[in-house]
Coordinates of N, CA and C in Angstrom, one line a residue:
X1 N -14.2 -17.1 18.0 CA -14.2 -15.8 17.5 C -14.3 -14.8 18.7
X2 N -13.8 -13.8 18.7 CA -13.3 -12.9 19.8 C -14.1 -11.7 19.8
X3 N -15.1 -11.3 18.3 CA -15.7 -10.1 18.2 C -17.0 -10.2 17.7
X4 N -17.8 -9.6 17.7 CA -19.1 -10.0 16.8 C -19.1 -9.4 15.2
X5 N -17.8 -8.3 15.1 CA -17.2 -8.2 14.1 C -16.9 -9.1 13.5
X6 N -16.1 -9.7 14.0 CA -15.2 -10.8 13.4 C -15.8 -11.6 13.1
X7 N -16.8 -12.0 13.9 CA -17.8 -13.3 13.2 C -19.0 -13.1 12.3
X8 N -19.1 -11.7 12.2 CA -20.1 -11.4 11.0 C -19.0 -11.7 10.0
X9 N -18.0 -11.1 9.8 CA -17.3 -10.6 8.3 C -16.8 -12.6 8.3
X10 N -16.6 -13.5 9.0 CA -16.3 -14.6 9.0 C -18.3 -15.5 8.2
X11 N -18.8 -15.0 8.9 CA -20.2 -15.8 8.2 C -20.5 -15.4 7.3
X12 N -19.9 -14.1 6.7 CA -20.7 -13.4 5.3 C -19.0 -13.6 4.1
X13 N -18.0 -14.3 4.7 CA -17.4 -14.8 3.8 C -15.9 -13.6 3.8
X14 N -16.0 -12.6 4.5 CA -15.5 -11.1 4.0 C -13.7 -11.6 4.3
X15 N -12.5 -11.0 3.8 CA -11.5 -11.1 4.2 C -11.2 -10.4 5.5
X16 N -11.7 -9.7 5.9 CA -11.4 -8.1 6.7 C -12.5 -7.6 7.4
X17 N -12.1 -7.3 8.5 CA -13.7 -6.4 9.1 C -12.9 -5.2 10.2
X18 N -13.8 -4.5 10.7 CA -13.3 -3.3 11.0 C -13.4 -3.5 12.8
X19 N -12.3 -3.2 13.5 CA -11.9 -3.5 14.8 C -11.4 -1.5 15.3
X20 N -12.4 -1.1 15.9 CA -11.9 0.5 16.3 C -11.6 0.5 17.3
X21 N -11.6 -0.5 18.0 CA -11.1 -0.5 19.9 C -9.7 -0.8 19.6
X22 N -9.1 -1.4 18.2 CA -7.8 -2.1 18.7 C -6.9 -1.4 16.9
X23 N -6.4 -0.1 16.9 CA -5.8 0.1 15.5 C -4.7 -0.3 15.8
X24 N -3.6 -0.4 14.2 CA -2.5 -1.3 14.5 C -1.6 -0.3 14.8
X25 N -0.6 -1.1 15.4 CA 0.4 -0.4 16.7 C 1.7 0.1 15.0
X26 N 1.7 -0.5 14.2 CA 2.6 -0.1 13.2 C 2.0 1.2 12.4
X27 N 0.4 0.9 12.0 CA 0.3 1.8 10.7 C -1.4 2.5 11.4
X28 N -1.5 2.0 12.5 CA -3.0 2.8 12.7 C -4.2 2.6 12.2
X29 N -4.3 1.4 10.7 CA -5.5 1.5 10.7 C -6.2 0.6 11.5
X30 N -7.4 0.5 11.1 CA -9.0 0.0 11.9 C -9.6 -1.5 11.3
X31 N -8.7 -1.7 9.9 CA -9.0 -3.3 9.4 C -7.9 -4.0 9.6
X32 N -8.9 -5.2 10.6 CA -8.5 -6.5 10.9 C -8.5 -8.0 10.2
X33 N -7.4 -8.5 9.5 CA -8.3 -9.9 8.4 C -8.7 -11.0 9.4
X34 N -9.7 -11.1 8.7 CA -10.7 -12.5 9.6 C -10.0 -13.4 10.2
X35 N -9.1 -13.9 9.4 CA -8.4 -15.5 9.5 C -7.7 -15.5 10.7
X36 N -6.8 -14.5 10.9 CA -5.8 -14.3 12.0 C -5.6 -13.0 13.0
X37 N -7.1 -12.0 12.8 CA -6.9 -11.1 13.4 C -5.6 -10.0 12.8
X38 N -4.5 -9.9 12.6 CA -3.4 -9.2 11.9 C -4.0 -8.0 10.6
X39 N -3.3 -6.9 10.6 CA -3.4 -5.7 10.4 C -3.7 -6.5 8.9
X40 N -5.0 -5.7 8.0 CA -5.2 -6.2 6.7 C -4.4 -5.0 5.9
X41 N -4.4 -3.4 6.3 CA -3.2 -2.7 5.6 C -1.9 -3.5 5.0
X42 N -1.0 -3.4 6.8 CA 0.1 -4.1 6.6 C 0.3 -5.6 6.1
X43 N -0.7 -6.8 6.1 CA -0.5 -7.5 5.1 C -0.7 -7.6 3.9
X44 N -1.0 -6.4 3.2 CA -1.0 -6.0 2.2 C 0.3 -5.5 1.6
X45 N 0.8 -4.8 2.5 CA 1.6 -3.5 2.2 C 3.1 -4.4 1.9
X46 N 3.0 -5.5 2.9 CA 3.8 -7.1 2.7 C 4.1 -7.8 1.3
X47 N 2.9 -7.9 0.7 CA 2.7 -8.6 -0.1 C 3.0 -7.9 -2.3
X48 N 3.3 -6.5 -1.4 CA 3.0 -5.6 -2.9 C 3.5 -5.3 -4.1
X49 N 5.1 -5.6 -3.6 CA 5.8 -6.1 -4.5 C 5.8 -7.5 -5.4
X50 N 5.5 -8.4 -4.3 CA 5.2 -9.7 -5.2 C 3.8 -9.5 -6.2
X51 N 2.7 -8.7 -5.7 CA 1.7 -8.7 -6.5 C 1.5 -8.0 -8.0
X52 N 2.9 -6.7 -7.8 CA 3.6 -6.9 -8.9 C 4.0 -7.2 -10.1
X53 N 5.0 -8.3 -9.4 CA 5.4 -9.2 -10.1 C 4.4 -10.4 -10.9
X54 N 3.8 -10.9 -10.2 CA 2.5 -11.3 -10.6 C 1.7 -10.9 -11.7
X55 N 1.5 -10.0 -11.8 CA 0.7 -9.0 -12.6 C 1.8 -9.3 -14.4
X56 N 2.7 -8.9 -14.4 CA 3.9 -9.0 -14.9 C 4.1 -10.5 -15.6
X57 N 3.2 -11.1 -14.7 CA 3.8 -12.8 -15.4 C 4.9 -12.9 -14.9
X58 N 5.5 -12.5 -13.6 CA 6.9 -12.9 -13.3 C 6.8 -13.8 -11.9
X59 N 7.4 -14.6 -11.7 CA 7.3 -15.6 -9.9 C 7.3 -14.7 -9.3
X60 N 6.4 -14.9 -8.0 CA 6.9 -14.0 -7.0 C 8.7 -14.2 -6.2
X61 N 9.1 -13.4 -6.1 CA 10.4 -13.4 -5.4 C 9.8 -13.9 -3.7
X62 N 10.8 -15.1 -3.3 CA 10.8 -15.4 -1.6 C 11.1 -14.2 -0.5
X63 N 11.1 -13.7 0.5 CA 11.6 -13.2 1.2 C 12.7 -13.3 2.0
X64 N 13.9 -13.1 1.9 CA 14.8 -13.6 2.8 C 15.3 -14.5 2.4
X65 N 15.8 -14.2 0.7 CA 16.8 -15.6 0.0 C 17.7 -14.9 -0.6
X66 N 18.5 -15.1 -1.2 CA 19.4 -14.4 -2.5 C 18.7 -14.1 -3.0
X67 N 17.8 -14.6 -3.8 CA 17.3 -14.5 -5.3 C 16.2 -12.8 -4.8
X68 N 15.9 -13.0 -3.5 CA 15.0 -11.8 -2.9 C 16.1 -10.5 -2.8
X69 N 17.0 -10.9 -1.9 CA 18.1 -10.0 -2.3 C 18.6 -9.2 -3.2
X70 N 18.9 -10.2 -4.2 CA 19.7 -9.7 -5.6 C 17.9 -8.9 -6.0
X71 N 17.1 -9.7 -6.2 CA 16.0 -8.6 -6.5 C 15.8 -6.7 -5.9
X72 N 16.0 -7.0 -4.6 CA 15.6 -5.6 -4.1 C 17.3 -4.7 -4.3
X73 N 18.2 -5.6 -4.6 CA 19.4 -4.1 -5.3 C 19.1 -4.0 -6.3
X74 N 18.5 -5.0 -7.2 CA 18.4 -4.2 -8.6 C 17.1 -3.8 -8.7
X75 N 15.9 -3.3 -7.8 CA 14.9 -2.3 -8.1 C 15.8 -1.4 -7.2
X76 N 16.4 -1.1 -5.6 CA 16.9 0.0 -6.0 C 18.2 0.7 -7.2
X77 N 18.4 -0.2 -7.8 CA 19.5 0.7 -8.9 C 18.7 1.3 -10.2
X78 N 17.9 0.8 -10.4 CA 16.8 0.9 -11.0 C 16.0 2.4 -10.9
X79 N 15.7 2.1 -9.4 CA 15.5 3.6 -8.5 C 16.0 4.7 -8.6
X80 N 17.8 4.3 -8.4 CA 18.9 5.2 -8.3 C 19.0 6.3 -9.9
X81 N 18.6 4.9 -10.5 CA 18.8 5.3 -12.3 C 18.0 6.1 -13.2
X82 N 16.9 6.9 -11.9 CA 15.6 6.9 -12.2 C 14.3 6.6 -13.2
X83 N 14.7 4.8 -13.1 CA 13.6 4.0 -13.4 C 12.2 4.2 -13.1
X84 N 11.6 5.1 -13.2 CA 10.1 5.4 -12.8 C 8.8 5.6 -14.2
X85 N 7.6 5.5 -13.5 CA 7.0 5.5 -14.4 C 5.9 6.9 -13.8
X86 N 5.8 8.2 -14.3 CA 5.4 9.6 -14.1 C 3.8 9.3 -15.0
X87 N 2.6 9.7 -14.1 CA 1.3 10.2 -14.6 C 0.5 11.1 -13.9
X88 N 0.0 12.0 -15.0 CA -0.7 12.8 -13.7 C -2.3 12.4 -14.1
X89 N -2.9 12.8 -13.3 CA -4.1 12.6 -12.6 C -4.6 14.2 -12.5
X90 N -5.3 15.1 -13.2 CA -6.0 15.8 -13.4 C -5.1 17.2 -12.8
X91 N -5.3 17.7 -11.4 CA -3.8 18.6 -11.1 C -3.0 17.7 -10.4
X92 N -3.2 16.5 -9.8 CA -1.7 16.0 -9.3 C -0.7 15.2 -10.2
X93 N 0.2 15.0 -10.0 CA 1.5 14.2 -10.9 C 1.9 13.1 -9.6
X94 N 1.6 11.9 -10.3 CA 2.1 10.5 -9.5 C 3.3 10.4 -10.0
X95 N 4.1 9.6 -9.5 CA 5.5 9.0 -9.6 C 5.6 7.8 -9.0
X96 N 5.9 6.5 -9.9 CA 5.5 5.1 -9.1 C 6.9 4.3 -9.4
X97 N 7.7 4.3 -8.1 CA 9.2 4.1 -8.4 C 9.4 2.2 -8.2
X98 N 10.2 1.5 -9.1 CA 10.1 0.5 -8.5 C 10.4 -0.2 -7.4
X99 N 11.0 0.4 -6.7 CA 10.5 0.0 -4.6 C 9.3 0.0 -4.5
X100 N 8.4 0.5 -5.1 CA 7.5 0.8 -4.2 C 7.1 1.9 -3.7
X101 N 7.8 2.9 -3.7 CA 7.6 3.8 -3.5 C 6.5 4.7 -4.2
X102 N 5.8 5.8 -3.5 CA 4.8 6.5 -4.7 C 5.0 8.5 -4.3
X103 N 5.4 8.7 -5.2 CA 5.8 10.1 -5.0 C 4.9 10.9 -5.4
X104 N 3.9 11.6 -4.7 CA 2.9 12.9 -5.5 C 3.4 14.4 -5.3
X105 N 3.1 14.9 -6.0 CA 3.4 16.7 -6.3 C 1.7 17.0 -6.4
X106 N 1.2 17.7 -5.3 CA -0.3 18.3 -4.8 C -0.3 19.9 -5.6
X107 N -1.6 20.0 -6.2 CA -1.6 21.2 -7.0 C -1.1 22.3 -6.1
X108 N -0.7 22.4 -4.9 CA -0.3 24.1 -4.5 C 0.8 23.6 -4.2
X109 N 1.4 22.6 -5.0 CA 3.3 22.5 -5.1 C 3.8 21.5 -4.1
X110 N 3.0 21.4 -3.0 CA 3.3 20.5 -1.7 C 3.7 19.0 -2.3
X111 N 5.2 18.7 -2.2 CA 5.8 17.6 -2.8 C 5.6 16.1 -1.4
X112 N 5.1 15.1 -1.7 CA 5.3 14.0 -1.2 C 6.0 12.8 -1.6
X113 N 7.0 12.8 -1.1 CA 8.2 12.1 -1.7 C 8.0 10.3 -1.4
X114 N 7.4 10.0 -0.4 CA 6.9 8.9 -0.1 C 5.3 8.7 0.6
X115 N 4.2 8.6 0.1 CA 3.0 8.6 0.5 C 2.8 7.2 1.6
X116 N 4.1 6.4 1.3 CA 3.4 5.4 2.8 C 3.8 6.0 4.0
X117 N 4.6 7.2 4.4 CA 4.7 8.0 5.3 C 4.1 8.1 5.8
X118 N 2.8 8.5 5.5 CA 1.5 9.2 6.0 C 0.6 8.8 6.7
X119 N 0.1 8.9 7.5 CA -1.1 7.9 8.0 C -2.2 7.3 7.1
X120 N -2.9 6.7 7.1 CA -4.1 6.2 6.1 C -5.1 7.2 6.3
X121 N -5.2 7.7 7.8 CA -6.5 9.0 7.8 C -5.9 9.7 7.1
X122 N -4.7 10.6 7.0 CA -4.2 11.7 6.2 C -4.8 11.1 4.7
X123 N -4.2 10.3 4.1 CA -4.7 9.4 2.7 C -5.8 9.9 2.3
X124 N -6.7 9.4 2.9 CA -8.1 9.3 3.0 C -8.7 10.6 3.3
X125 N -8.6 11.4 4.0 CA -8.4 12.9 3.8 C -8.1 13.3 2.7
X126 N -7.2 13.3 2.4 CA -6.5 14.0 0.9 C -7.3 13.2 -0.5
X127 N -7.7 12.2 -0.4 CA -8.7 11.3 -0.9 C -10.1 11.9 -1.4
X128 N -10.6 12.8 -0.3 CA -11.4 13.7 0.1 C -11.8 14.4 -1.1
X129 N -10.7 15.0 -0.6 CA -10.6 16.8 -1.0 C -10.3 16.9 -2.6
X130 N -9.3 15.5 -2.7 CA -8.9 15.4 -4.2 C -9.3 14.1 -5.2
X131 N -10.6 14.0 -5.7 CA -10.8 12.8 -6.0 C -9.8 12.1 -7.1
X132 N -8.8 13.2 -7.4 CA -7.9 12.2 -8.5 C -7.1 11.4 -7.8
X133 N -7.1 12.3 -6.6 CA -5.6 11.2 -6.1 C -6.0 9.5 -6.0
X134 N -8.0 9.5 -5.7 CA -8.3 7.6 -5.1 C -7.8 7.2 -6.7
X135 N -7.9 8.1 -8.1 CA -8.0 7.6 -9.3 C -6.1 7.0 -9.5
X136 N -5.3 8.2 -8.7 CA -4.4 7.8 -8.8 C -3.9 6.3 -8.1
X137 N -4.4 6.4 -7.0 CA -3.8 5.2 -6.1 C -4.4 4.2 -6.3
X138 N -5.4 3.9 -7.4 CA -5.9 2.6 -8.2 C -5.1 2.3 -9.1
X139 N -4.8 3.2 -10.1 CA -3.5 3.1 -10.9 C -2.2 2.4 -10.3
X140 N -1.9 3.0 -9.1 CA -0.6 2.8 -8.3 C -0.6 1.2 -8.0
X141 N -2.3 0.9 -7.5 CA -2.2 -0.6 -6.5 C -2.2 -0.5 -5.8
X142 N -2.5 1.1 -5.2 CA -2.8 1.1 -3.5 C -4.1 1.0 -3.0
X143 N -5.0 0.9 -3.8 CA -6.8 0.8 -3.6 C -7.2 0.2 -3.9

């Protein structure tokens, strides 16, 4: 083990521990998973569609097969066809498209068309200030 981080969250069982000398070079955040060091965000953010489908009672789809393929044109046509499912959350309105995608509209109108855009501090900021949005992004599957 390489950190004293890493080997507390490794002795107390944890998936994830927090690494602030090293954020990830893709998405910025500060958690690291135990097993392999690798951004715990983005193997998340990996995995989210399949989890899903899971949820759903449906197999996870492979990555990088046909069957993955044919899957992700027909969630974007789905997308295109605006297949969405719209709730709001006290003053904001979620939009949870099936890509993946999560659209919010912020009570003083400020539209967010894709919230993985964002940084995780921005999130968590806005998180802050607006406690519906963490209620939304439990809803979504992003918390």
């Amino acid at each position: 083990m390489s950190s004293e981080e890493r080997w507390s969250a490794f002795m107390d069982g944890a998936s994830y521990y927090i690494a602030l000398e090293k954020p990830c070079l893709r998405c910025g955040d500060f958690r690291k998973r135990t097993r392999d060091r690798s951004c715990y965000r983005c193997h998340l953010l990996r995995g989210a569609e399949n989890f899903e489908r899971m949820k759903a009672g449906l197999a996870p789809k492979v990555m990088r097969n046909k069957d993955s393929h044919l899957d992700l044109l027909d969630r974007q046509r789905r997308e295109r066809d605006g297949d969405c499912i719209t709730r709001e959350f006290g003053t904001i309105t979620v939009t949870r498209w099936p890509t993946g995608r999560l659209e919010v509209v912020f009570p003083d109108g400020y539209h967010e068309r894709d919230l993985a855009n964002r940084k995780p501090e921005e999130v968590y900021r806005a998180m802050e200030l607006l406690p519906e949005l963490r209620d939304a992004l439990i809803w979504a599957g992003w918390y």
